[in-house]
Coordinates of N, CA, C and O in Angstrom, one line a residue:
M1 N 7.0 8.9 -15.6 CA 6.5 8.7 -14.2 C 5.4 9.8 -14.0 O 5.5 10.9 -14.5
K2 N 4.5 9.3 -13.2 CA 3.3 10.2 -13.0 C 3.6 11.1 -11.7 O 4.2 10.7 -10.8
R3 N 3.2 12.4 -12.0 CA 3.4 13.3 -10.9 C 2.0 13.7 -10.4 O 1.1 14.0 -11.1
V4 N 1.9 13.9 -9.0 CA 0.6 14.4 -8.4 C 1.0 15.7 -7.7 O 1.8 15.6 -6.7
A5 N 0.5 16.8 -8.1 CA 0.7 18.1 -7.5 C 2.2 18.3 -7.3 O 2.6 18.7 -6.2
G6 N 3.0 18.0 -8.2 CA 4.4 18.3 -8.2 C 5.3 17.2 -7.5 O 6.4 17.3 -7.3
Y7 N 4.6 16.2 -7.0 CA 5.3 15.1 -6.3 C 5.1 13.7 -7.2 O 4.1 13.7 -7.9
L8 N 6.0 12.8 -7.0 CA 5.9 11.6 -7.7 C 4.7 10.8 -7.0 O 4.6 10.9 -5.7
S9 N 4.0 10.1 -7.8 CA 2.9 9.2 -7.1 C 3.7 8.2 -6.3 O 4.8 7.8 -6.5
T10 N 3.0 7.7 -5.3 CA 3.6 6.6 -4.4 C 4.1 5.4 -5.2 O 5.1 4.9 -5.0
S11 N 3.2 4.9 -6.2 CA 3.6 3.7 -6.9 C 4.8 4.1 -7.8 O 5.8 3.3 -7.9
A12 N 4.9 5.2 -8.4 CA 6.0 5.6 -9.3 C 7.2 5.8 -8.4 O 8.4 5.3 -8.8
L13 N 7.1 6.3 -7.2 CA 8.2 6.5 -6.3 C 8.8 5.2 -5.9 O 10.1 4.9 -6.0
L14 N 7.9 4.3 -5.5 CA 8.4 3.0 -5.0 C 9.1 2.1 -6.1 O 10.0 1.5 -5.9
C15 N 8.4 2.2 -7.2 CA 9.0 1.4 -8.4 C 10.4 2.1 -8.8 O 11.3 1.4 -9.2
T16 N 10.5 3.4 -8.8 CA 11.7 4.1 -9.0 C 12.8 3.6 -8.1 O 14.0 3.5 -8.4
L17 N 12.4 3.5 -6.8 CA 13.5 3.1 -5.8 C 14.1 1.7 -6.2 O 15.2 1.4 -5.9
W18 N 13.3 0.8 -6.9 CA 13.7 -0.5 -7.3 C 14.2 -0.5 -8.7 O 14.5 -1.4 -9.3
A19 N 14.3 0.7 -9.4 CA 14.7 0.8 -10.8 C 16.0 0.0 -11.2 O 16.0 -0.6 -12.2
P20 N 17.0 0.0 -10.3 CA 18.1 -0.7 -10.7 C 18.0 -2.2 -10.9 O 18.7 -2.8 -11.6
I21 N 16.8 -2.8 -10.4 CA 16.8 -4.3 -10.6 C 16.0 -4.6 -11.8 O 15.9 -5.8 -12.1
S22 N 15.4 -3.6 -12.5 CA 14.8 -4.0 -13.8 C 15.1 -2.9 -14.8 O 15.3 -1.8 -14.4
T23 N 14.9 -3.2 -16.0 CA 15.1 -2.3 -17.1 C 13.8 -2.2 -17.8 O 12.9 -2.9 -17.6
N24 N 13.7 -1.1 -18.7 CA 12.5 -1.0 -19.4 C 12.4 -1.9 -20.6 O 11.4 -2.1 -21.3
A25 N 13.5 -2.7 -20.8 CA 13.4 -3.6 -22.0 C 12.7 -4.9 -21.6 O 12.9 -5.6 -20.7
A26 N 11.6 -5.1 -22.4 CA 10.8 -6.4 -22.1 C 11.7 -7.6 -22.6 O 12.6 -7.5 -23.3
V27 N 11.4 -8.7 -21.9 CA 12.2 -9.9 -22.2 C 11.9 -10.2 -23.7 O 10.8 -10.0 -24.2
S28 N 12.9 -10.7 -24.4 CA 12.8 -10.9 -25.8 C 11.6 -11.7 -26.2 O 11.2 -12.6 -25.5
G29 N 10.9 -11.1 -27.2 CA 9.6 -11.6 -27.6 C 8.5 -11.1 -26.7 O 8.1 -11.6 -25.7
S30 N 8.1 -9.9 -27.1 CA 7.1 -9.2 -26.2 C 5.9 -9.9 -25.9 O 5.1 -9.5 -25.1
S31 N 5.6 -11.0 -26.5 CA 4.4 -11.8 -26.1 C 4.6 -12.5 -24.9 O 3.6 -13.1 -24.3
H32 N 5.8 -12.6 -24.3 CA 6.0 -13.3 -23.0 C 5.3 -12.4 -21.9 O 5.4 -11.3 -21.8
K33 N 4.5 -13.2 -21.0 CA 3.9 -12.6 -20.0 C 4.1 -13.4 -18.7 O 4.2 -14.6 -18.8
G34 N 4.1 -12.7 -17.6 CA 4.2 -13.3 -16.3 C 2.7 -13.4 -15.8 O 1.8 -12.7 -16.2
D35 N 2.5 -14.4 -14.9 CA 1.2 -14.6 -14.4 C 1.2 -14.3 -12.9 O 2.1 -14.8 -12.2
I36 N 0.3 -13.4 -12.4 CA 0.1 -13.2 -11.0 C -1.2 -13.5 -10.6 O -2.2 -12.9 -11.2
E37 N -1.4 -14.4 -9.8 CA -2.7 -14.8 -9.2 C -3.0 -14.0 -7.9 O -2.3 -14.4 -6.9
F38 N -3.9 -13.1 -7.9 CA -4.2 -12.4 -6.7 C -5.3 -13.1 -6.0 O -6.3 -13.6 -6.6
R39 N -5.2 -13.4 -4.7 CA -6.1 -14.1 -3.9 C -6.5 -13.0 -2.8 O -5.7 -12.7 -1.9
V40 N -7.8 -12.6 -2.9 CA -8.2 -11.4 -2.1 C -9.2 -12.0 -1.1 O -10.1 -12.6 -1.4
G41 N -8.9 -11.6 0.2 CA -9.7 -12.1 1.3 C -9.8 -10.9 2.4 O -9.1 -9.9 2.2
S42 N -10.6 -11.2 3.4 CA -10.7 -10.2 4.4 C -10.0 -10.7 5.7 O -9.7 -11.9 5.8
S43 N -9.8 -9.8 6.6 CA -9.2 -10.1 7.9 C -10.1 -11.1 8.7 O -9.6 -11.6 9.6
T44 N -11.3 -11.3 8.2 CA -12.2 -12.2 8.9 C -12.3 -13.6 8.2 O -13.2 -14.3 8.4
S45 N -11.3 -13.9 7.4 CA -11.0 -15.1 6.7 C -12.2 -15.4 5.7 O -12.5 -16.6 5.5
T46 N -12.7 -14.4 5.0 CA -13.7 -14.7 4.0 C -13.1 -14.2 2.7 O -12.3 -13.2 2.7
V47 N -13.4 -14.9 1.6 CA -12.9 -14.4 0.3 C -13.7 -13.2 -0.2 O -14.9 -13.1 0.3
I48 N -13.2 -12.3 -1.0 CA -13.9 -11.2 -1.5 C -14.0 -11.2 -3.0 O -13.1 -11.1 -3.8
A49 N -15.3 -11.5 -3.4 CA -15.6 -11.5 -4.8 C -15.9 -10.0 -5.3 O -16.4 -9.3 -4.4
G50 N -15.5 -9.7 -6.5 CA -15.8 -8.4 -7.1 C -14.8 -7.3 -6.6 O -15.0 -6.1 -6.8
A51 N -13.7 -7.7 -6.0 CA -12.7 -6.7 -5.7 C -11.9 -6.3 -7.0 O -11.6 -7.1 -7.8
R52 N -11.6 -5.0 -7.1 CA -11.0 -4.5 -8.2 C -9.4 -4.6 -7.9 O -8.9 -3.9 -6.9
V53 N -8.6 -5.2 -8.8 CA -7.2 -5.2 -8.7 C -6.6 -4.4 -9.8 O -7.0 -4.5 -10.9
I54 N -5.8 -3.5 -9.5 CA -5.1 -2.5 -10.5 C -3.5 -2.8 -10.4 O -3.0 -2.6 -9.3
V55 N -3.0 -3.3 -11.4 CA -1.6 -3.6 -11.5 C -0.9 -2.5 -12.2 O -1.1 -2.1 -13.3
I56 N 0.2 -2.0 -11.5 CA 1.0 -0.8 -12.0 C 2.4 -1.3 -12.2 O 3.1 -1.9 -11.3
N57 N 3.1 -0.9 -13.4 CA 4.4 -1.3 -13.7 C 5.4 -0.3 -13.1 O 5.0 0.7 -12.4
H58 N 6.7 -0.5 -13.3 CA 7.7 0.3 -12.7 C 7.8 1.7 -13.2 O 8.4 2.6 -12.7
D59 N 7.1 1.9 -14.4 CA 7.0 3.3 -14.9 C 5.8 4.1 -14.4 O 5.6 5.2 -14.8
G60 N 5.0 3.4 -13.5 CA 3.8 4.1 -13.0 C 2.6 3.9 -13.9 O 1.6 4.6 -13.7
N61 N 2.6 3.0 -14.9 CA 1.6 2.9 -15.8 C 0.7 1.6 -15.4 O 1.3 0.6 -15.0
I62 N -0.6 1.7 -15.6 CA -1.5 0.6 -15.3 C -1.3 -0.5 -16.5 O -1.4 -0.1 -17.7
V63 N -0.9 -1.8 -16.2 CA -0.7 -2.7 -17.2 C -1.8 -3.8 -17.1 O -1.8 -4.6 -18.1
A64 N -2.6 -3.8 -16.1 CA -3.7 -4.8 -16.1 C -4.7 -4.4 -14.9 O -4.3 -3.8 -14.0
T65 N -6.0 -4.8 -15.1 CA -6.9 -4.5 -14.1 C -8.0 -5.5 -14.3 O -8.3 -5.9 -15.4
G66 N -8.7 -5.9 -13.2 CA -9.8 -6.8 -13.2 C -10.4 -7.0 -12.0 O -10.0 -6.5 -10.9
L67 N -11.5 -7.8 -11.9 CA -12.3 -8.1 -10.7 C -12.1 -9.6 -10.3 O -12.0 -10.4 -11.1
T68 N -12.0 -9.8 -8.9 CA -11.9 -11.1 -8.5 C -13.2 -11.9 -8.6 O -14.3 -11.3 -8.7
N69 N -13.1 -13.2 -8.8 CA -14.3 -14.0 -9.1 C -14.9 -14.5 -7.7 O -14.5 -14.0 -6.7
A70 N -15.8 -15.4 -7.8 CA -16.6 -15.8 -6.6 C -15.6 -16.5 -5.5 O -16.0 -16.5 -4.4
Q71 N -14.4 -17.0 -6.0 CA -13.5 -17.6 -5.0 C -12.5 -16.5 -4.6 O -11.5 -16.8 -3.8
G72 N -12.7 -15.2 -5.0 CA -11.8 -14.2 -4.5 C -10.5 -14.2 -5.2 O -9.5 -13.5 -4.7
T73 N -10.4 -14.7 -6.4 CA -9.1 -14.7 -7.2 C -9.2 -14.0 -8.5 O -10.3 -13.9 -9.1
W74 N -8.1 -13.5 -9.0 CA -8.1 -12.9 -10.3 C -6.6 -13.1 -10.8 O -5.7 -12.9 -10.1
D75 N -6.5 -13.5 -12.1 CA -5.2 -13.7 -12.7 C -4.9 -12.5 -13.6 O -5.7 -12.2 -14.5
A76 N -3.7 -12.0 -13.3 CA -3.2 -10.8 -14.2 C -2.1 -11.4 -15.0 O -1.2 -12.1 -14.6
Q77 N -2.2 -11.1 -16.3 CA -1.1 -11.4 -17.3 C -0.3 -10.0 -17.5 O -0.9 -9.0 -18.0
V78 N 1.0 -10.0 -17.1 CA 1.8 -8.7 -17.1 C 3.1 -9.0 -17.9 O 3.6 -10.1 -17.9
P79 N 3.5 -8.0 -18.6 CA 4.8 -8.1 -19.3 C 6.0 -8.5 -18.4 O 6.1 -7.9 -17.3
L80 N 6.8 -9.3 -18.9 CA 8.0 -9.7 -18.2 C 9.1 -8.7 -18.5 O 9.1 -8.2 -19.6
Y81 N 9.9 -8.4 -17.6 CA 11.0 -7.5 -17.8 C 12.3 -8.1 -17.3 O 12.4 -8.9 -16.5
K82 N 13.4 -7.7 -18.0 CA 14.7 -8.3 -17.7 C 15.1 -7.9 -16.4 O 15.1 -6.7 -16.0
A83 N 15.5 -8.8 -15.6 CA 15.9 -8.5 -14.1 C 17.3 -9.1 -14.0 O 17.4 -10.3 -13.6
D84 N 18.3 -8.4 -14.2 CA 19.7 -8.9 -14.1 C 20.3 -8.8 -12.7 O 21.5 -9.2 -12.5
W85 N 19.5 -8.5 -11.8 CA 20.1 -8.2 -10.4 C 20.4 -9.5 -9.7 O 21.0 -9.4 -8.7
N86 N 19.8 -10.6 -10.1 CA 20.2 -11.9 -9.4 C 19.9 -13.0 -10.3 O 18.7 -13.4 -10.6
K87 N 20.9 -13.7 -10.9 CA 20.7 -14.8 -11.8 C 20.0 -16.0 -11.2 O 19.3 -16.6 -11.9
K88 N 20.2 -16.2 -9.9 CA 19.5 -17.4 -9.3 C 18.0 -17.1 -8.9 O 17.3 -17.9 -8.6
F89 N 17.6 -15.8 -9.0 CA 16.3 -15.4 -8.6 C 15.5 -15.3 -9.9 O 15.8 -14.6 -10.8
D90 N 14.4 -16.1 -10.0 CA 13.7 -16.1 -11.3 C 12.6 -15.1 -11.6 O 11.8 -15.2 -12.4
A91 N 12.5 -14.0 -10.7 CA 11.6 -12.9 -10.9 C 12.0 -12.2 -12.2 O 13.2 -12.1 -12.5
K92 N 11.1 -11.8 -13.0 CA 11.3 -11.1 -14.2 C 10.8 -9.6 -14.1 O 10.0 -9.1 -14.8
G93 N 11.2 -8.9 -13.0 CA 10.8 -7.6 -12.8 C 9.8 -7.6 -11.6 O 9.5 -8.7 -11.0
V94 N 9.3 -6.4 -11.3 CA 8.3 -6.2 -10.2 C 7.2 -5.3 -10.7 O 7.4 -4.4 -11.5
V95 N 6.1 -5.5 -10.0 CA 4.9 -4.5 -10.3 C 4.4 -4.2 -8.8 O 4.7 -4.8 -7.8
N96 N 3.5 -3.2 -8.8 CA 2.8 -2.8 -7.6 C 1.3 -3.1 -7.9 O 0.9 -3.2 -9.1
A97 N 0.4 -3.1 -6.9 CA -1.0 -3.3 -7.2 C -1.7 -2.5 -6.1 O -1.2 -2.3 -5.0
I98 N -2.9 -2.1 -6.5 CA -3.9 -1.5 -5.6 C -5.2 -2.4 -5.7 O -5.6 -2.8 -6.7
V99 N -5.7 -2.7 -4.5 CA -6.9 -3.5 -4.4 C -8.0 -2.8 -3.7 O -7.7 -2.3 -2.5
V100 N -9.1 -2.6 -4.3 CA -10.3 -2.0 -3.6 C -11.5 -2.9 -3.7 O -11.7 -3.6 -4.7
A101 N -12.4 -2.7 -2.7 CA -13.6 -3.5 -2.8 C -14.7 -2.9 -1.9 O -14.3 -2.1 -0.9
D102 N -15.9 -3.0 -2.2 CA -17.0 -2.3 -1.5 C -17.0 -2.8 -0.1 O -17.0 -4.0 0.2
G103 N -17.1 -1.9 0.9 CA -17.1 -2.3 2.3 C -15.8 -2.5 2.9 O -15.7 -2.9 4.1
F104 N -14.7 -2.3 2.2 CA -13.3 -2.5 2.7 C -12.4 -1.3 2.5 O -12.7 -0.5 1.4
N105 N -11.4 -1.1 3.3 CA -10.4 -0.1 3.1 C -9.5 -0.6 2.0 O -9.2 -1.8 1.7
E106 N -8.9 0.4 1.3 CA -8.0 0.0 0.2 C -6.7 -0.5 0.6 O -6.2 -0.3 1.8
Q107 N -6.0 -1.4 -0.2 CA -4.8 -2.0 0.1 C -3.8 -1.8 -1.1 O -4.2 -2.0 -2.2
A108 N -2.6 -1.2 -0.8 CA -1.6 -1.2 -1.8 C -0.6 -2.3 -1.5 O -0.1 -2.4 -0.4
V109 N -0.2 -2.9 -2.5 CA 0.9 -4.0 -2.4 C 2.0 -3.6 -3.3 O 1.9 -3.5 -4.5
Y110 N 3.1 -3.4 -2.7 CA 4.3 -3.0 -3.4 C 5.4 -4.1 -3.7 O 5.5 -4.9 -2.9
I111 N 6.1 -3.9 -4.7 CA 7.1 -4.9 -5.1 C 6.7 -6.3 -5.2 O 7.2 -7.2 -4.5
I112 N 5.8 -6.5 -6.0 CA 5.3 -8.0 -6.3 C 6.2 -8.6 -7.4 O 6.3 -8.0 -8.5
P113 N 6.8 -9.7 -7.1 CA 7.7 -10.2 -8.1 C 6.9 -10.9 -9.3 O 5.9 -11.4 -9.1
I114 N 7.4 -10.7 -10.5 CA 6.7 -11.2 -11.7 C 7.5 -12.5 -12.1 O 8.7 -12.5 -12.2
T115 N 6.8 -13.6 -12.0 CA 7.3 -14.9 -12.3 C 6.4 -15.6 -13.4 O 5.4 -15.0 -13.7
E116 N 6.7 -16.8 -13.7 CA 5.8 -17.6 -14.6 C 4.4 -17.7 -13.9 O 3.5 -17.9 -14.5
H117 N 4.4 -17.9 -12.6 CA 3.2 -17.9 -11.8 C 3.4 -17.5 -10.4 O 3.8 -18.3 -9.5
T118 N 3.1 -16.2 -10.1 CA 3.2 -15.7 -8.7 C 1.9 -15.8 -8.1 O 0.8 -15.6 -8.7
V119 N 1.8 -16.1 -6.8 CA 0.5 -16.1 -6.1 C 0.8 -14.9 -5.1 O 1.7 -15.0 -4.2
Q120 N -0.2 -14.0 -5.1 CA -0.1 -12.8 -4.2 C -1.3 -12.7 -3.5 O -2.3 -12.3 -3.9
P121 N -1.3 -13.1 -2.1 CA -2.4 -12.9 -1.3 C -2.5 -11.4 -0.8 O -1.6 -10.7 -0.8
V122 N -3.9 -11.0 -0.7 CA -4.1 -9.6 -0.3 C -5.2 -9.7 0.8 O -6.3 -10.3 0.5
I123 N -5.0 -9.1 1.9 CA -6.0 -9.1 3.0 C -6.6 -7.7 3.1 O -5.7 -6.8 3.4
L124 N -7.8 -7.5 2.9 CA -8.5 -6.2 3.0 C -9.1 -6.1 4.5 O -9.6 -7.1 5.0
Q125 N -9.1 -4.9 5.0 CA -9.7 -4.6 6.3 C -11.1 -4.0 6.1 O -11.2 -3.1 5.3
P126 N -12.1 -4.6 6.8 CA -13.5 -4.1 6.6 C -13.5 -2.6 7.2 O -12.9 -2.2 8.1
I127 N -14.4 -1.8 6.5 CA -14.6 -0.5 7.0 C -15.4 -0.6 8.3 O -16.3 -1.4 8.4
Q128 N -15.0 0.1 9.3 CA -15.7 0.1 10.6 C -16.2 1.5 11.0 O -15.3 2.4 11.0
A129 N -17.4 1.6 11.3 CA -18.0 2.9 11.8 C -17.2 3.4 12.9 O -16.9 2.7 13.8
N130 N -17.1 4.7 13.1 CA -16.5 5.4 14.2 C -15.0 4.9 14.5 O -14.6 4.9 15.7
R131 N -14.4 4.4 13.6 CA -12.9 4.0 13.7 C -12.1 4.7 12.6 O -12.7 5.2 11.6
R132 N -10.9 4.6 12.7 CA -10.0 5.1 11.7 C -10.0 4.1 10.5 O -9.7 2.9 10.7
N133 N -10.4 4.6 9.3 CA -10.4 3.7 8.1 C -9.5 4.3 7.1 O -9.8 5.4 6.5
A134 N -8.3 3.8 7.1 CA -7.3 4.3 6.1 C -6.8 3.2 5.3 O -6.8 2.0 5.6
P135 N -6.2 3.5 4.1 CA -5.6 2.6 3.2 C -4.5 1.9 4.0 O -3.8 2.5 4.8
S136 N -4.1 0.7 3.6 CA -3.0 0.0 4.2 C -2.0 -0.4 3.1 O -2.4 -0.4 1.9
A137 N -0.8 -0.8 3.5 CA 0.2 -1.1 2.4 C 0.9 -2.4 2.9 O 1.1 -2.6 4.1
S138 N 1.5 -3.2 2.0 CA 2.2 -4.4 2.3 C 3.2 -4.6 1.2 O 3.1 -4.0 0.1
L139 N 4.2 -5.5 1.4 CA 5.1 -6.0 0.3 C 4.6 -7.1 -0.3 O 3.9 -7.9 0.2
G140 N 5.2 -7.3 -1.5 CA 4.8 -8.5 -2.3 C 5.2 -9.8 -1.7 O 6.0 -9.8 -0.7
N141 N 4.7 -10.9 -2.2 CA 4.9 -12.3 -1.6 C 6.1 -12.9 -2.2 O 6.0 -13.6 -3.2
F142 N 7.3 -12.7 -1.6 CA 8.5 -13.4 -2.1 C 8.6 -14.7 -1.2 O 8.4 -14.6 0.0
S143 N 8.9 -15.8 -1.9 CA 9.0 -17.1 -1.2 C 10.3 -17.0 -0.3 O 11.2 -16.3 -0.6
T144 N 10.3 -17.7 0.7 CA 11.4 -17.8 1.6 C 12.7 -18.3 0.9 O 13.8 -17.7 1.1
H145 N 12.6 -19.2 0.0 CA 13.7 -19.7 -0.8 C 14.3 -18.6 -1.8 O 15.5 -18.4 -1.8
D146 N 13.4 -17.9 -2.4 CA 13.8 -16.8 -3.3 C 14.5 -15.7 -2.5 O 15.5 -15.2 -2.9
L147 N 13.9 -15.3 -1.4 CA 14.5 -14.3 -0.5 C 15.9 -14.7 0.0 O 16.8 -13.9 0.0
Q148 N 16.0 -16.0 0.4 CA 17.3 -16.5 0.9 C 18.4 -16.4 -0.2 O 19.5 -16.0 0.0
R149 N 18.0 -16.9 -1.5 CA 18.9 -16.8 -2.6 C 19.3 -15.3 -2.8 O 20.5 -15.1 -3.2
Y150 N 18.4 -14.4 -2.8 CA 18.7 -13.0 -3.0 C 19.7 -12.5 -1.9 O 20.7 -11.9 -2.3
I151 N 19.5 -12.8 -0.7 CA 20.4 -12.4 0.4 C 21.8 -13.1 0.2 O 22.8 -12.4 0.3
D152 N 21.8 -14.4 -0.1 CA 23.0 -15.1 -0.3 C 23.8 -14.5 -1.4 O 25.0 -14.5 -1.3
R153 N 23.2 -14.1 -2.4 CA 24.0 -13.6 -3.6 C 24.8 -12.3 -3.2 O 25.9 -12.2 -3.4
Y154 N 24.2 -11.4 -2.5 CA 24.8 -10.2 -2.1 C 25.8 -10.3 -0.9 O 26.9 -9.8 -0.8
A155 N 25.5 -11.1 0.1 CA 26.3 -11.5 1.2 C 27.6 -12.2 0.6 O 28.7 -11.9 1.1
S156 N 27.4 -13.1 -0.2 CA 28.6 -13.8 -0.8 C 29.4 -12.8 -1.6 O 30.7 -12.9 -1.5
E157 N 28.8 -11.9 -2.4 CA 29.6 -11.0 -3.2 C 30.5 -10.1 -2.3 O 31.5 -9.7 -2.6
L158 N 30.0 -9.7 -1.1 CA 30.7 -9.0 -0.1 C 31.6 -9.8 0.8 O 32.3 -9.2 1.6
K159 N 31.6 -11.1 0.5 CA 32.4 -12.0 1.3 C 32.2 -11.9 2.8 O 33.1 -11.8 3.6
L160 N 30.9 -12.0 3.2 CA 30.5 -11.9 4.6 C 30.7 -13.2 5.2 O 30.7 -14.3 4.5
K161 N 31.0 -13.2 6.5 CA 31.1 -14.5 7.3 C 29.7 -14.9 7.6 O 28.7 -14.1 7.7
R162 N 29.6 -16.2 8.0 CA 28.3 -16.7 8.6 C 28.4 -16.6 10.1 O 29.4 -16.7 10.7
Q163 N 27.2 -16.4 10.8 CA 27.1 -16.5 12.2 C 27.1 -18.0 12.6 O 27.0 -18.9 11.7
A164 N 27.2 -18.3 13.8 CA 27.0 -19.6 14.3 C 25.7 -20.2 13.9 O 24.6 -19.5 13.9
P165 N 25.5 -21.4 13.7 CA 24.2 -22.1 13.3 C 23.3 -21.8 14.6 O 23.6 -21.8 15.7
I166 N 22.0 -21.8 14.3 CA 21.0 -21.6 15.3 C 20.8 -22.9 15.9 O 20.5 -23.9 15.2
P167 N 20.7 -23.0 17.2 CA 20.6 -24.3 17.9 C 19.4 -25.1 17.5 O 19.5 -26.3 17.3
A168 N 18.2 -24.5 17.4 CA 17.1 -25.3 17.0 C 17.0 -25.6 15.5 O 16.2 -26.3 15.1
D169 N 17.8 -24.9 14.8 CA 17.9 -25.0 13.3 C 19.3 -25.1 12.8 O 19.8 -24.2 12.2
P170 N 20.1 -26.2 13.1 CA 21.5 -26.3 12.8 C 21.9 -26.2 11.4 O 23.0 -25.9 11.1
E171 N 21.0 -26.3 10.4 CA 21.2 -26.2 8.9 C 21.3 -24.8 8.5 O 21.6 -24.5 7.4
H172 N 20.8 -23.9 9.4 CA 20.7 -22.5 9.0 C 21.7 -21.6 9.9 O 21.5 -21.6 11.0
A173 N 22.6 -20.9 9.2 CA 23.5 -20.0 9.9 C 23.3 -18.6 9.2 O 23.8 -18.4 8.0
P174 N 22.8 -17.7 9.8 CA 22.5 -16.4 9.2 C 23.8 -15.6 8.9 O 24.9 -16.0 9.5
W175 N 23.7 -14.7 8.1 CA 25.0 -13.9 7.7 C 25.4 -12.9 8.8 O 24.4 -12.5 9.5
S176 N 26.6 -12.7 8.9 CA 27.1 -11.7 9.9 C 27.6 -10.5 9.1 O 27.8 -10.5 7.9
P177 N 27.5 -9.4 9.8 CA 28.0 -8.1 9.1 C 29.5 -8.1 8.9 O 30.0 -7.3 8.2
Q178 N 30.2 -9.0 9.6 CA 31.7 -9.1 9.4 C 32.1 -9.7 8.1 O 31.6 -10.8 7.7
Q179 N 33.1 -9.2 7.5 CA 33.7 -9.7 6.2 C 34.8 -10.7 6.6 O 35.5 -10.5 7.6
Q180 N 35.0 -11.7 5.6 CA 36.1 -12.6 5.8 C 37.4 -11.9 5.5 O 37.4 -10.9 4.7
Q181 N 38.5 -12.3 6.1 CA 39.8 -11.7 5.9 C 40.4 -12.1 4.6 O 40.3 -13.0 4.0

């Protein structure tokens, strides 16, 4: 893990917080790679060509870097890691990324799932004179279905009850904090 002036770097710290979900063991056959397609745009709905994407693994090491093309995209090939935390969730570990571009504030994206093909949008904020221009942060792009399977797994394991179905969405009943008897 990288230390900065006696402290863990932000990327190392956040990846460490998620350490139980992945191990250092690469998926059998180290040639296996996950694909993350970064789609970089601005808050004014324009694509950003030439943005630098830096991909950082759970150990705080850079595993890929590159520039977005004319369409504002860049594909990263990153090592897959064993993720036993949820059999129904097909992420093979997580990475973080930092995205920088001329004329824009930096963006850190934490906990990006590694799958066979992840699409990770990143929105950069333009630098504005006489305003606060600070880096921003966001979480990775988990699909609603993957997120629901993740929650279902742990709520089921704790034998939680379901709440009443939502009137406008009768097929969805959120989990309750109450356990079944």
